[in-house]
Amino acid sequence: MSVVSGAWEELADDVRSAMVACGKQTWAGIYEGVATKNKKWRPLRPPVMTPEQYGEITGLTERLAKLILDACLRRASTVGELRGLLGVPEGQIEFLDETEPLTEELLVAVRPDVLISDGVPKFVECNIDSALGGAYDSDGIARRFLAAYREHGVPESVRLRAPESAVDTRFEAMREQLDLPDGATSVVLFHMGSDYPDTQDGHTLIKLLEPVRDRGREAGLDVVVRPLEWLTLNGDGRLCAGDVVLESVLRMFIPQEVPHGAGYDALATALRTGTVRMFTSSATWLLGNKAIFAWLWQDIGRLSTVDVEVVRRHLPRTDLLDAAGIGRAVARQRDLVLKPTGTSGGAGVVVGREATAQRWRDALDSAVEAGGHIVQEYVLADRLAMHFVEIETGEVRQEAVPYCVAPYLFGRRPAGAYMRFAVPDSAAGSVVNLGQGALTSGLLLVE
């Protein structure tokens, strides 16, 4: 029984029926404005966990993040040294201060991707950065489902609640880390034209993110929303978003392949001169490099007994791929997943058992030639029983689908989770991402 579906199965029949019935009436409003590329299906309910299950996963997340930093500190003391050891080309990560020291401050924003296998959480990657997608959507979906249940009379015998807000907790962590006073100016910053849905037009995304702006204002900051492309410098060399002179930036884009132009130059200048501070620094992105999982396995003999158990039980075996390892990887095709070390969103991932032998060998050869790849033990993941509605026909389907749990920690505080799951009849295989048509949800906790 999996961690997530187990909590649903233990609810009383009348409660489950009432939640699904409520979803049939309210799904359209609950998912209005949610970023997705799937135009066919919507969920009729959110996944649920017990507080104890959620606490287990978030506790492991905090420990894994510290193990990742420790693995880096055994090899480097500055961001520039770490970048070189990871084989990341100079200049590939934008706005990177190579003199920045490696400290626990870099662990301020964490969201791993966790699969559940026979009820055991397995961490297949760990994103460490401010640009952790899904926070606004997962917050909103969970709270809208909860409000609908209360309005439609889901039996009060079940105690449902939403975890702490990822959006609110991120603003709180930002204020604390940057020591921002009440009224400090800040911009929620994105760039146009990314692969994330609805980022092609600046005005559209500003409108979509107005509720995030409002939450920042409730947290005591003077927040605006702008695309990077629209930033300027005033006559005093201060970074501006329209008429607002900025003291801080909440970076909501991955610091790679960022479009260059006047806005980019303005931000780079302000960071270099110290007239603005960014949450988070681009250095955090380095800590999410998947090669560090391989370092943890290399370091197994240097860890405490407790941490060895964490790695062996919760971190799939991960190895750096080089020419000497191709033979082993070919022989173990069904047991391995090939991943680039520095990408996100499932880009470049090849699941051995889902590829032909020729496709697998070609992918391995290309990976060795390019450098910067790992092979990771395949996780035979549990499936999540979910209820879906087909948008066009109204047909309701219940199906057990692949899923991923992605809990947020901001300032080391648990703050909700970004739940992703495949849809009925999906041909995407075991990679569960928005680009492959997966759907998303927030999480509710059931007492």
Short mmCIF file of C-alpha atoms in Angstrom, two decimals:
data_model
loop_
_atom_site.label_atom_id
_atom_site.label_comp_id
_atom_site.label_asym_id
_atom_site.label_seq_id
_atom_site.Cartn_x
_atom_site.Cartn_y
_atom_site.Cartn_z
CA MET A 1 0.00 0.00 0.00
CA SER A 2 1.42 3.38 -0.94
CA VAL A 3 1.82 6.30 1.41
CA VAL A 4 -0.65 8.50 -0.46
CA SER A 5 -3.35 6.13 -1.71
CA GLY A 6 -3.46 4.36 1.65
CA ALA A 7 -4.95 7.41 3.34
CA TRP A 8 -7.71 7.61 0.72
CA GLU A 9 -8.54 3.94 1.03
CA GLU A 10 -8.96 4.25 4.79
CA LEU A 11 -11.64 6.94 4.52
CA ALA A 12 -15.22 5.82 5.08
CA ASP A 13 -17.20 4.90 1.96
CA ASP A 14 -19.70 7.74 2.45
CA VAL A 15 -16.88 10.28 2.77
CA ARG A 16 -15.16 9.12 -0.40
CA SER A 17 -18.46 9.10 -2.31
CA ALA A 18 -19.26 12.61 -1.11
CA MET A 19 -15.80 13.94 -2.12
CA VAL A 20 -16.09 12.48 -5.62
CA ALA A 21 -19.66 13.76 -6.00
CA CYS A 22 -18.50 17.22 -4.93
CA GLY A 23 -15.71 17.05 -7.50
CA LYS A 24 -18.19 16.30 -10.28
CA GLN A 25 -19.95 19.58 -9.51
CA THR A 26 -16.96 21.81 -8.85
CA TRP A 27 -13.94 20.60 -10.87
CA ALA A 28 -14.22 23.29 -13.56
CA GLY A 29 -13.99 26.16 -11.09
CA ILE A 30 -11.30 24.46 -9.04
CA TYR A 31 -9.04 24.04 -12.09
CA GLU A 32 -9.77 27.38 -13.75
CA GLY A 33 -6.46 29.11 -14.53
CA VAL A 34 -4.29 26.15 -13.47
CA ALA A 35 -1.20 25.69 -15.64
CA THR A 36 -1.53 22.51 -17.69
CA LYS A 37 -0.96 21.23 -21.20
CA ASN A 38 -3.60 18.53 -20.82
CA LYS A 39 -6.81 19.50 -22.61
CA LYS A 40 -8.70 16.22 -22.11
CA TRP A 41 -8.84 15.25 -18.41
CA ARG A 42 -9.26 16.88 -15.00
CA PRO A 43 -9.08 15.27 -11.53
CA LEU A 44 -12.23 15.06 -9.43
CA ARG A 45 -10.41 15.13 -6.09
CA PRO A 46 -6.97 15.79 -4.59
CA PRO A 47 -4.66 13.13 -3.16
CA VAL A 48 -4.69 12.85 0.64
CA MET A 49 -2.14 11.88 3.28
CA THR A 50 -2.16 11.62 7.03
CA PRO A 51 -0.07 14.20 8.90
CA GLU A 52 2.28 11.38 9.94
CA GLN A 53 2.88 10.33 6.33
CA TYR A 54 3.45 13.92 5.28
CA GLY A 55 5.79 14.44 8.21
CA GLU A 56 7.84 11.40 7.22
CA ILE A 57 8.38 12.66 3.68
CA THR A 58 9.17 16.24 4.69
CA GLY A 59 11.51 15.08 7.45
CA LEU A 60 13.40 12.93 4.95
CA THR A 61 13.49 15.90 2.56
CA GLU A 62 15.18 18.09 5.15
CA ARG A 63 17.75 15.40 5.95
CA LEU A 64 18.49 14.69 2.29
CA ALA A 65 19.04 18.38 1.57
CA LYS A 66 21.61 18.54 4.36
CA LEU A 67 23.33 15.39 3.04
CA ILE A 68 23.52 16.99 -0.40
CA LEU A 69 25.21 20.10 0.99
CA ASP A 70 27.60 17.98 3.07
CA ALA A 71 28.60 16.00 -0.03
CA CYS A 72 29.40 19.27 -1.77
CA LEU A 73 31.37 20.63 1.20
CA ARG A 74 33.54 17.51 1.24
CA ARG A 75 34.69 18.58 -2.21
CA ALA A 76 34.40 22.38 -2.43
CA SER A 77 34.00 25.49 -0.32
CA THR A 78 32.79 28.00 -2.92
CA VAL A 79 30.21 28.04 -5.67
CA GLY A 80 32.87 28.36 -8.35
CA GLU A 81 34.74 25.30 -7.09
CA LEU A 82 31.50 23.30 -7.01
CA ARG A 83 30.56 24.35 -10.53
CA GLY A 84 33.90 23.16 -11.83
CA LEU A 85 33.70 19.81 -10.05
CA LEU A 86 30.21 19.21 -11.41
CA GLY A 87 31.48 19.85 -14.92
CA VAL A 88 29.08 22.74 -15.51
CA PRO A 89 30.59 25.08 -18.13
CA GLU A 90 31.42 28.59 -16.97
CA GLY A 91 28.60 30.95 -17.86
CA GLN A 92 25.97 28.23 -18.27
CA ILE A 93 24.24 29.27 -15.04
CA GLU A 94 23.24 32.91 -15.23
CA PHE A 95 23.87 35.50 -12.49
CA LEU A 96 26.24 33.13 -10.67
CA ASP A 97 28.66 34.60 -8.11
CA GLU A 98 31.52 32.12 -8.13
CA THR A 99 32.98 33.52 -4.90
CA GLU A 100 29.83 32.79 -2.90
CA PRO A 101 30.55 30.32 -0.07
CA LEU A 102 28.66 27.07 0.26
CA THR A 103 26.51 27.40 3.40
CA GLU A 104 23.22 26.12 4.77
CA GLU A 105 21.57 29.33 3.55
CA LEU A 106 21.48 27.70 0.13
CA LEU A 107 19.00 25.12 1.45
CA VAL A 108 16.27 27.73 1.90
CA ALA A 109 14.04 26.40 -0.92
CA VAL A 110 13.77 22.65 -1.55
CA ARG A 111 11.33 20.47 -3.49
CA PRO A 112 12.33 16.87 -4.23
CA ASP A 113 10.56 14.50 -6.58
CA VAL A 114 9.52 11.43 -4.61
CA LEU A 115 8.16 8.14 -5.88
CA ILE A 116 6.59 5.66 -3.47
CA SER A 117 7.66 2.01 -3.85
CA ASP A 118 5.96 -0.56 -1.61
CA GLY A 119 5.09 2.33 0.69
CA VAL A 120 8.71 3.57 0.93
CA PRO A 121 9.56 7.11 -0.29
CA LYS A 122 12.25 7.06 -2.99
CA PHE A 123 13.87 10.39 -3.86
CA VAL A 124 14.69 10.41 -7.58
CA GLU A 125 15.85 14.03 -7.64
CA CYS A 126 15.99 17.06 -5.36
CA ASN A 127 15.30 20.54 -6.72
CA ILE A 128 16.89 23.32 -4.68
CA ASP A 129 15.97 26.78 -5.95
CA SER A 130 13.44 29.60 -5.70
CA ALA A 131 11.94 28.65 -9.07
CA LEU A 132 10.08 25.61 -7.75
CA GLY A 133 7.11 25.24 -10.05
CA GLY A 134 3.58 24.56 -8.94
CA ALA A 135 3.51 26.39 -5.60
CA TYR A 136 0.66 28.74 -6.52
CA ASP A 137 -1.39 26.09 -8.32
CA SER A 138 -0.97 23.40 -5.66
CA ASP A 139 -1.87 25.89 -2.92
CA GLY A 140 -4.97 27.04 -4.75
CA ILE A 141 -6.23 23.61 -5.80
CA ALA A 142 -5.98 22.23 -2.26
CA ARG A 143 -7.77 25.19 -0.73
CA ARG A 144 -10.50 25.31 -3.37
CA PHE A 145 -11.25 21.60 -2.92
CA LEU A 146 -11.36 22.10 0.86
CA ALA A 147 -13.76 25.04 0.52
CA ALA A 148 -15.97 23.03 -1.85
CA TYR A 149 -16.17 20.13 0.60
CA ARG A 150 -17.29 22.45 3.34
CA GLU A 151 -19.85 24.14 1.10
CA HIS A 152 -21.27 20.87 -0.23
CA GLY A 153 -21.50 19.11 3.11
CA VAL A 154 -18.84 16.44 2.94
CA PRO A 155 -19.35 14.54 6.22
CA GLU A 156 -17.76 16.31 9.15
CA SER A 157 -16.69 12.96 10.56
CA VAL A 158 -13.52 13.35 8.50
CA ARG A 159 -11.12 16.12 9.46
CA LEU A 160 -9.49 17.48 6.32
CA ARG A 161 -7.06 20.39 6.21
CA ALA A 162 -4.53 21.91 3.86
CA PRO A 163 -0.84 21.99 4.81
CA GLU A 164 0.91 25.33 5.26
CA SER A 165 0.87 27.50 2.13
CA ALA A 166 3.91 27.17 -0.14
CA VAL A 167 3.35 30.69 -1.50
CA ASP A 168 3.12 32.29 1.94
CA THR A 169 5.99 30.31 3.43
CA ARG A 170 8.25 31.20 0.50
CA PHE A 171 7.64 34.92 1.08
CA GLU A 172 8.31 34.45 4.79
CA ALA A 173 11.58 32.63 4.08
CA MET A 174 12.57 35.33 1.60
CA ARG A 175 11.98 38.10 4.13
CA GLU A 176 13.98 36.26 6.75
CA GLN A 177 16.94 35.39 4.54
CA LEU A 178 17.23 38.84 2.92
CA ASP A 179 16.32 40.65 6.17
CA LEU A 180 13.66 42.71 4.41
CA PRO A 181 11.77 45.28 6.51
CA ASP A 182 8.04 45.96 6.25
CA GLY A 183 7.28 47.71 3.00
CA ALA A 184 10.45 46.63 1.20
CA THR A 185 9.97 46.60 -2.57
CA SER A 186 10.16 43.33 -4.47
CA VAL A 187 9.35 41.89 -7.87
CA VAL A 188 7.99 38.43 -8.65
CA LEU A 189 10.18 37.91 -11.71
CA PHE A 190 9.64 35.54 -14.62
CA HIS A 191 10.81 35.55 -18.21
CA MET A 192 8.63 35.15 -21.26
CA GLY A 193 8.67 32.22 -23.64
CA SER A 194 9.59 29.38 -21.29
CA ASP A 195 8.17 25.85 -21.60
CA TYR A 196 5.89 26.48 -18.62
CA PRO A 197 2.25 26.98 -19.74
CA ASP A 198 0.99 30.55 -20.29
CA THR A 199 4.41 32.27 -20.22
CA GLN A 200 4.35 33.54 -23.80
CA ASP A 201 2.75 36.89 -23.03
CA GLY A 202 3.91 39.19 -20.25
CA HIS A 203 0.55 40.87 -19.64
CA THR A 204 -1.24 37.51 -19.39
CA LEU A 205 1.15 36.14 -16.82
CA ILE A 206 1.14 39.36 -14.79
CA LYS A 207 -2.64 38.98 -14.54
CA LEU A 208 -2.37 35.30 -13.58
CA LEU A 209 0.17 36.06 -10.87
CA GLU A 210 -1.72 38.94 -9.27
CA PRO A 211 -2.92 36.64 -6.44
CA VAL A 212 0.73 35.75 -5.71
CA ARG A 213 1.53 39.46 -5.65
CA ASP A 214 -1.31 40.01 -3.19
CA ARG A 215 0.00 37.27 -0.88
CA GLY A 216 3.40 38.97 -0.91
CA ARG A 217 1.76 42.22 0.08
CA GLU A 218 -0.04 40.45 2.91
CA ALA A 219 3.41 39.25 4.03
CA GLY A 220 4.46 42.89 4.42
CA LEU A 221 6.28 43.50 1.14
CA ASP A 222 5.53 46.01 -1.62
CA VAL A 223 5.33 43.46 -4.43
CA VAL A 224 4.87 43.85 -8.17
CA VAL A 225 4.97 41.23 -10.96
CA ARG A 226 7.06 41.73 -14.10
CA PRO A 227 8.86 39.80 -16.82
CA LEU A 228 12.65 40.04 -16.79
CA GLU A 229 12.49 41.64 -20.24
CA TRP A 230 10.78 44.75 -18.84
CA LEU A 231 13.27 45.61 -16.07
CA THR A 232 15.28 48.84 -16.33
CA LEU A 233 17.92 50.85 -14.44
CA ASN A 234 17.16 54.40 -13.30
CA GLY A 235 19.61 57.30 -13.33
CA ASP A 236 21.05 56.17 -9.98
CA GLY A 237 21.74 52.68 -11.28
CA ARG A 238 18.88 51.17 -9.28
CA LEU A 239 16.82 48.29 -10.66
CA CYS A 240 13.26 49.27 -11.52
CA ALA A 241 10.01 47.54 -12.44
CA GLY A 242 8.06 50.38 -14.01
CA ASP A 243 8.13 53.20 -11.45
CA VAL A 244 9.02 50.91 -8.54
CA VAL A 245 12.64 51.01 -7.39
CA LEU A 246 13.43 47.48 -6.29
CA GLU A 247 15.19 46.23 -3.17
CA SER A 248 14.71 42.52 -3.83
CA VAL A 249 13.85 39.99 -6.53
CA LEU A 250 11.91 36.74 -6.17
CA ARG A 251 13.38 34.77 -9.07
CA MET A 252 10.75 32.53 -10.63
CA PHE A 253 12.78 31.17 -13.54
CA ILE A 254 15.55 28.61 -13.82
CA PRO A 255 18.89 30.45 -14.22
CA GLN A 256 19.80 28.67 -17.46
CA GLU A 257 19.12 29.70 -21.05
CA VAL A 258 17.71 33.01 -19.86
CA PRO A 259 16.92 35.41 -22.74
CA HIS A 260 19.49 38.20 -22.90
CA GLY A 261 18.55 41.80 -23.51
CA ALA A 262 18.16 45.11 -21.72
CA GLY A 263 16.22 43.61 -18.79
CA TYR A 264 18.79 40.87 -18.32
CA ASP A 265 21.60 43.43 -18.36
CA ALA A 266 19.77 45.61 -15.82
CA LEU A 267 19.38 42.72 -13.37
CA ALA A 268 22.97 41.56 -13.86
CA THR A 269 24.26 45.08 -13.17
CA ALA A 270 22.11 45.52 -10.05
CA LEU A 271 23.25 42.18 -8.64
CA ARG A 272 26.89 42.91 -9.41
CA THR A 273 26.77 46.33 -7.75
CA GLY A 274 24.81 45.03 -4.77
CA THR A 275 21.86 47.43 -5.16
CA VAL A 276 19.35 44.55 -5.21
CA ARG A 277 19.26 41.08 -3.64
CA MET A 278 17.81 37.99 -5.25
CA PHE A 279 15.92 35.08 -3.69
CA THR A 280 17.41 32.66 -4.26
CA SER A 281 20.93 33.18 -5.51
CA SER A 282 21.67 31.18 -8.64
CA ALA A 283 24.03 29.04 -6.57
CA THR A 284 21.07 27.07 -5.24
CA TRP A 285 20.49 25.63 -8.70
CA LEU A 286 23.88 23.89 -8.55
CA LEU A 287 22.81 21.93 -5.46
CA GLY A 288 20.03 20.30 -7.47
CA ASN A 289 22.56 18.76 -9.89
CA LYS A 290 21.86 15.02 -10.04
CA ALA A 291 25.56 14.16 -9.98
CA ILE A 292 25.46 14.90 -6.26
CA PHE A 293 23.27 11.81 -5.77
CA ALA A 294 26.15 9.79 -7.23
CA TRP A 295 28.55 11.54 -4.82
CA LEU A 296 26.37 10.44 -1.90
CA TRP A 297 26.68 6.82 -3.01
CA GLN A 298 30.44 7.27 -3.48
CA ASP A 299 30.64 8.63 0.07
CA ILE A 300 28.62 5.84 1.70
CA GLY A 301 31.62 4.71 3.78
CA ARG A 302 32.01 8.21 5.26
CA LEU A 303 28.45 8.62 6.49
CA SER A 304 26.98 7.87 9.89
CA THR A 305 25.04 4.66 10.37
CA VAL A 306 21.78 6.63 10.37
CA ASP A 307 22.63 8.48 7.17
CA VAL A 308 23.76 5.29 5.43
CA GLU A 309 20.29 3.92 6.11
CA VAL A 310 18.70 7.07 4.68
CA VAL A 311 20.73 6.81 1.49
CA ARG A 312 20.31 3.05 1.01
CA ARG A 313 16.60 3.02 1.77
CA HIS A 314 15.44 6.26 0.18
CA LEU A 315 17.92 7.20 -2.56
CA PRO A 316 17.98 4.90 -5.62
CA ARG A 317 21.50 3.77 -6.49
CA THR A 318 23.00 6.48 -8.70
CA ASP A 319 26.26 6.43 -10.65
CA LEU A 320 28.02 8.88 -12.93
CA LEU A 321 28.07 7.58 -16.49
CA ASP A 322 31.35 7.35 -18.39
CA ALA A 323 32.68 5.20 -21.21
CA ALA A 324 33.79 2.48 -18.79
CA GLY A 325 30.24 2.14 -17.50
CA ILE A 326 28.46 1.66 -20.83
CA GLY A 327 28.81 -2.14 -20.79
CA ARG A 328 27.23 -2.42 -17.35
CA ALA A 329 24.48 0.00 -18.33
CA VAL A 330 23.69 -2.00 -21.48
CA ALA A 331 23.52 -5.24 -19.51
CA ARG A 332 21.23 -3.69 -16.89
CA GLN A 333 18.94 -1.77 -19.27
CA ARG A 334 15.70 -2.83 -17.57
CA ASP A 335 17.00 -1.76 -14.17
CA LEU A 336 18.26 1.72 -15.03
CA VAL A 337 17.15 5.25 -15.94
CA LEU A 338 19.46 7.61 -17.83
CA LYS A 339 19.29 11.27 -16.78
CA PRO A 340 21.16 14.48 -17.64
CA THR A 341 22.58 15.92 -14.43
CA GLY A 342 21.61 19.56 -14.93
CA THR A 343 18.15 19.61 -16.49
CA SER A 344 14.63 19.72 -15.09
CA GLY A 345 11.11 18.77 -16.09
CA GLY A 346 12.04 15.30 -17.30
CA ALA A 347 14.10 16.66 -20.21
CA GLY A 348 16.46 14.08 -21.65
CA VAL A 349 15.36 11.24 -19.35
CA VAL A 350 15.39 7.75 -20.91
CA VAL A 351 13.80 4.89 -18.97
CA GLY A 352 15.66 1.71 -19.92
CA ARG A 353 12.71 -0.69 -19.78
CA GLU A 354 10.62 1.68 -21.92
CA ALA A 355 13.24 1.93 -24.72
CA THR A 356 14.36 -0.49 -27.40
CA ALA A 357 17.85 -1.94 -27.01
CA GLN A 358 19.10 0.22 -29.88
CA ARG A 359 17.50 3.37 -28.48
CA TRP A 360 19.06 2.66 -25.08
CA ARG A 361 22.53 2.07 -26.52
CA ASP A 362 22.32 5.17 -28.69
CA ALA A 363 21.22 7.26 -25.70
CA LEU A 364 24.13 5.95 -23.60
CA ASP A 365 26.64 6.69 -26.35
CA SER A 366 25.28 10.20 -26.81
CA ALA A 367 25.31 10.79 -23.05
CA VAL A 368 28.95 9.77 -22.72
CA GLU A 369 29.91 11.97 -25.66
CA ALA A 370 28.05 14.95 -24.19
CA GLY A 371 29.10 14.31 -20.58
CA GLY A 372 27.05 15.22 -17.54
CA HIS A 373 24.80 12.17 -17.17
CA ILE A 374 23.92 9.66 -14.48
CA VAL A 375 22.35 6.23 -14.48
CA GLN A 376 19.93 5.67 -11.62
CA GLU A 377 18.25 2.51 -10.37
CA TYR A 378 14.73 2.22 -11.75
CA VAL A 379 12.06 2.60 -9.07
CA LEU A 380 9.07 0.30 -9.44
CA ALA A 381 6.59 2.81 -8.12
CA ASP A 382 3.21 2.30 -6.53
CA ARG A 383 0.23 3.69 -8.37
CA LEU A 384 -2.35 6.16 -7.18
CA ALA A 385 -6.07 5.40 -7.55
CA MET A 386 -7.63 8.64 -8.79
CA HIS A 387 -10.96 9.81 -10.20
CA PHE A 388 -11.00 11.81 -13.46
CA VAL A 389 -13.55 13.52 -15.68
CA GLU A 390 -13.18 13.78 -19.44
CA ILE A 391 -13.73 17.44 -20.23
CA GLU A 392 -15.53 17.01 -23.55
CA THR A 393 -17.88 14.14 -22.66
CA GLY A 394 -18.25 14.36 -18.88
CA GLU A 395 -17.28 10.69 -18.60
CA VAL A 396 -15.91 9.78 -15.15
CA ARG A 397 -13.07 7.31 -14.89
CA GLN A 398 -11.32 5.76 -11.91
CA GLU A 399 -7.83 4.55 -12.68
CA ALA A 400 -4.59 3.74 -10.86
CA VAL A 401 -1.92 5.96 -12.44
CA PRO A 402 1.79 6.77 -12.00
CA TYR A 403 2.34 9.72 -9.67
CA CYS A 404 4.98 11.83 -7.97
CA VAL A 405 4.98 13.58 -4.59
CA ALA A 406 6.94 16.86 -4.49
CA PRO A 407 6.85 18.43 -0.99
CA TYR A 408 8.03 22.00 -0.47
CA LEU A 409 10.36 23.17 2.27
CA PHE A 410 11.00 26.91 2.53
CA GLY A 411 13.28 28.06 5.30
CA ARG A 412 13.29 24.37 6.39
CA ARG A 413 9.53 24.58 7.04
CA PRO A 414 7.17 22.12 5.32
CA ALA A 415 4.74 23.97 3.07
CA GLY A 416 2.39 21.79 1.05
CA ALA A 417 3.21 19.55 -1.87
CA TYR A 418 2.99 19.61 -5.64
CA MET A 419 1.25 16.40 -6.68
CA ARG A 420 1.65 15.21 -10.27
CA PHE A 421 -0.03 12.19 -11.81
CA ALA A 422 -0.64 10.64 -15.20
CA VAL A 423 -4.08 10.43 -16.79
CA PRO A 424 -6.16 7.53 -18.13
CA ASP A 425 -4.75 5.94 -21.29
CA SER A 426 -1.55 7.96 -21.04
CA ALA A 427 1.25 6.97 -23.41
CA ALA A 428 3.87 8.98 -21.50
CA GLY A 429 5.32 6.00 -19.63
CA SER A 430 6.63 6.46 -16.12
CA VAL A 431 7.89 10.05 -16.50
CA VAL A 432 5.23 12.20 -14.83
CA ASN A 433 5.62 15.84 -15.88
CA LEU A 434 3.48 18.64 -17.29
CA GLY A 435 5.26 18.39 -20.63
CA GLN A 436 4.06 14.79 -20.96
CA GLY A 437 0.45 15.75 -20.22
CA ALA A 438 0.42 15.00 -16.50
CA LEU A 439 -2.11 16.72 -14.24
CA THR A 440 -1.38 18.43 -10.96
CA SER A 441 -3.01 18.94 -7.60
CA GLY A 442 -2.34 20.14 -4.14
CA LEU A 443 -2.47 17.87 -1.11
CA LEU A 444 -4.96 17.57 1.73
CA LEU A 445 -4.17 16.07 5.11
CA VAL A 446 -6.69 13.80 6.79
CA GLU A 447 -6.62 13.38 10.56
#
